[in-house]
């Protein structure tokens, strides 16, 4: 059953020993949106993000993905049903080219099975050609053609982030979780990265859930923006409203400040 909510987090709680990291928190991500998640250090946003991504199992509550309860599912299981994640530090195959990195993404390719390589070489070749064409289309979309044959380990931090974004385009993603996408990226490439996220959302219908410390990037990309503090959701709305709310600013920065 298709719903308007791709992600629906329901009253999740997580403790680490005596530390209550997330406290009965609920939030949602609408299909077709770029939803941001912000908060001060220790707010619980990374823990919540990891519970959605399947890296941490909540002590209580539910994570609903595309109408189904996926609480406790592993990241590889979520990948198979359309939830993909990028990381603050890009996870590329450094000794493979940018193009080969993209071609590695689609799962269950015939060439992965020894029997198919022996007895169904035509099928293996056909699928490889199909995946290569898709990878080349992604590289063109992201304007990475000049580094397609470069070893991924030699790419800049920003190019690696673009490559990781491209990997999410190699499968049918229902939502992409972006973890600190601005980290380690220079301003020029960050502008390219943001532009590609906007294009993927606008032209291809991708839904994004973004955790990020760069408020300018959040302000550019995200609507709505969800604010967490002390393990709880305290606000949600457009970035202009978030910036203009003195209570939110105080919770975020620790002291009252003037907001332009």
PDB file of C-alpha atoms in Angstrom, residues 118-209:
ATOM      1  CA  UNK A 118      29.933 -20.920 -17.359  1.00  0.00           C
ATOM      2  CA  UNK A 119      26.558 -21.781 -18.844  1.00  0.00           C
ATOM      3  CA  UNK A 120      24.834 -18.418 -19.496  1.00  0.00           C
ATOM      4  CA  UNK A 121      27.563 -16.063 -20.702  1.00  0.00           C
ATOM      5  CA  UNK A 122      25.116 -14.261 -22.986  1.00  0.00           C
ATOM      6  CA  UNK A 123      22.927 -13.336 -20.034  1.00  0.00           C
ATOM      7  CA  UNK A 124      25.962 -12.181 -18.046  1.00  0.00           C
ATOM      8  CA  UNK A 125      27.168 -10.008 -20.937  1.00  0.00           C
ATOM      9  CA  UNK A 126      23.715  -8.555 -21.567  1.00  0.00           C
ATOM     10  CA  UNK A 127      23.229  -7.570 -17.934  1.00  0.00           C
ATOM     11  CA  UNK A 128      26.736  -6.111 -17.705  1.00  0.00           C
ATOM     12  CA  UNK A 129      26.039  -3.972 -20.785  1.00  0.00           C
ATOM     13  CA  UNK A 130      22.776  -2.782 -19.245  1.00  0.00           C
ATOM     14  CA  UNK A 131      24.427  -1.887 -15.927  1.00  0.00           C
ATOM     15  CA  UNK A 132      27.303  -0.123 -17.703  1.00  0.00           C
ATOM     16  CA  UNK A 133      24.870   2.014 -19.698  1.00  0.00           C
ATOM     17  CA  UNK A 134      23.032   2.945 -16.511  1.00  0.00           C
ATOM     18  CA  UNK A 135      26.329   3.853 -14.816  1.00  0.00           C
ATOM     19  CA  UNK A 136      27.365   6.026 -17.756  1.00  0.00           C
ATOM     20  CA  UNK A 137      23.989   7.799 -17.647  1.00  0.00           C
ATOM     21  CA  UNK A 138      24.490   8.480 -13.922  1.00  0.00           C
ATOM     22  CA  UNK A 139      28.012   9.803 -14.533  1.00  0.00           C
ATOM     23  CA  UNK A 140      26.678  12.132 -17.236  1.00  0.00           C
ATOM     24  CA  UNK A 141      23.890  13.334 -14.941  1.00  0.00           C
ATOM     25  CA  UNK A 142      26.394  14.143 -12.201  1.00  0.00           C
ATOM     26  CA  UNK A 143      28.909  15.652 -14.658  1.00  0.00           C
ATOM     27  CA  UNK A 144      31.652  13.227 -13.576  1.00  0.00           C
ATOM     28  CA  UNK A 145      32.624  12.126 -17.071  1.00  0.00           C
ATOM     29  CA  UNK A 146      36.134  13.545 -16.716  1.00  0.00           C
ATOM     30  CA  UNK A 147      36.905  11.149 -13.832  1.00  0.00           C
ATOM     31  CA  UNK A 148      34.927   8.092 -14.878  1.00  0.00           C
ATOM     32  CA  UNK A 149      38.104   6.035 -15.498  1.00  0.00           C
ATOM     33  CA  UNK A 150      39.997   7.460 -12.520  1.00  0.00           C
ATOM     34  CA  UNK A 151      40.581   5.232  -9.492  1.00  0.00           C
ATOM     35  CA  UNK A 152      37.991   6.237  -6.892  1.00  0.00           C
ATOM     36  CA  UNK A 153      40.679   6.471  -4.225  1.00  0.00           C
ATOM     37  CA  UNK A 154      42.275   9.328  -6.165  1.00  0.00           C
ATOM     38  CA  UNK A 155      39.133  11.473  -6.257  1.00  0.00           C
ATOM     39  CA  UNK A 156      38.717  14.561  -4.098  1.00  0.00           C
ATOM     40  CA  UNK A 157      36.418  14.484  -1.072  1.00  0.00           C
ATOM     41  CA  UNK A 158      33.687  16.264  -2.999  1.00  0.00           C
ATOM     42  CA  UNK A 159      34.005  13.965  -6.012  1.00  0.00           C
ATOM     43  CA  UNK A 160      33.728  10.947  -3.701  1.00  0.00           C
ATOM     44  CA  UNK A 161      30.526  12.400  -2.249  1.00  0.00           C
ATOM     45  CA  UNK A 162      29.169  12.888  -5.769  1.00  0.00           C
ATOM     46  CA  UNK A 163      30.138   9.296  -6.598  1.00  0.00           C
ATOM     47  CA  UNK A 164      28.358   8.051  -3.498  1.00  0.00           C
ATOM     48  CA  UNK A 165      25.288  10.029  -4.528  1.00  0.00           C
ATOM     49  CA  UNK A 166      25.572   8.382  -7.920  1.00  0.00           C
ATOM     50  CA  UNK A 167      25.575   4.959  -6.307  1.00  0.00           C
ATOM     51  CA  UNK A 168      22.106   5.701  -4.922  1.00  0.00           C
ATOM     52  CA  UNK A 169      20.941   6.290  -8.497  1.00  0.00           C
ATOM     53  CA  UNK A 170      21.972   2.806  -9.637  1.00  0.00           C
ATOM     54  CA  UNK A 171      18.979   1.173  -7.960  1.00  0.00           C
ATOM     55  CA  UNK A 172      15.336   2.162  -7.470  1.00  0.00           C
ATOM     56  CA  UNK A 173      15.637   4.121  -4.237  1.00  0.00           C
ATOM     57  CA  UNK A 174      12.423   5.118  -2.467  1.00  0.00           C
ATOM     58  CA  UNK A 175      14.372   7.312  -0.051  1.00  0.00           C
ATOM     59  CA  UNK A 176      18.006   8.351   0.313  1.00  0.00           C
ATOM     60  CA  UNK A 177      19.429   9.098   3.758  1.00  0.00           C
ATOM     61  CA  UNK A 178      22.178  11.719   3.493  1.00  0.00           C
ATOM     62  CA  UNK A 179      24.566  11.752   6.454  1.00  0.00           C
ATOM     63  CA  UNK A 180      26.620  14.978   6.740  1.00  0.00           C
ATOM     64  CA  UNK A 181      26.917  15.336   2.992  1.00  0.00           C
ATOM     65  CA  UNK A 182      28.818  18.651   3.322  1.00  0.00           C
ATOM     66  CA  UNK A 183      31.616  17.222   5.476  1.00  0.00           C
ATOM     67  CA  UNK A 184      35.011  17.503   3.788  1.00  0.00           C
ATOM     68  CA  UNK A 185      33.636  19.123   0.632  1.00  0.00           C
ATOM     69  CA  UNK A 186      34.900  22.457  -0.676  1.00  0.00           C
ATOM     70  CA  UNK A 187      32.409  25.228  -1.455  1.00  0.00           C
ATOM     71  CA  UNK A 188      32.562  24.807  -5.222  1.00  0.00           C
ATOM     72  CA  UNK A 189      31.888  21.064  -5.197  1.00  0.00           C
ATOM     73  CA  UNK A 190      29.335  21.484  -2.400  1.00  0.00           C
ATOM     74  CA  UNK A 191      27.368  23.751  -4.708  1.00  0.00           C
ATOM     75  CA  UNK A 192      27.517  21.048  -7.393  1.00  0.00           C
ATOM     76  CA  UNK A 193      26.474  18.414  -4.882  1.00  0.00           C
ATOM     77  CA  UNK A 194      23.519  20.476  -3.671  1.00  0.00           C
ATOM     78  CA  UNK A 195      22.479  21.182  -7.248  1.00  0.00           C
ATOM     79  CA  UNK A 196      22.486  17.474  -8.065  1.00  0.00           C
ATOM     80  CA  UNK A 197      20.391  16.659  -5.000  1.00  0.00           C
ATOM     81  CA  UNK A 198      17.883  19.299  -6.099  1.00  0.00           C
ATOM     82  CA  UNK A 199      17.833  17.895  -9.648  1.00  0.00           C
ATOM     83  CA  UNK A 200      17.367  14.333  -8.412  1.00  0.00           C
ATOM     84  CA  UNK A 201      14.446  15.520  -6.295  1.00  0.00           C
ATOM     85  CA  UNK A 202      12.879  17.765  -8.926  1.00  0.00           C
ATOM     86  CA  UNK A 203      13.518  15.803 -12.123  1.00  0.00           C
ATOM     87  CA  UNK A 204      13.659  12.193 -10.919  1.00  0.00           C
ATOM     88  CA  UNK A 205      11.331  12.327  -7.893  1.00  0.00           C
ATOM     89  CA  UNK A 206      13.882  11.226  -5.271  1.00  0.00           C
ATOM     90  CA  UNK A 207      12.980  11.629  -1.594  1.00  0.00           C
ATOM     91  CA  UNK A 208      15.791  12.658   0.762  1.00  0.00           C
ATOM     92  CA  UNK A 209      16.190  12.617   4.554  1.00  0.00           C
TER      93      UNK A 209
END
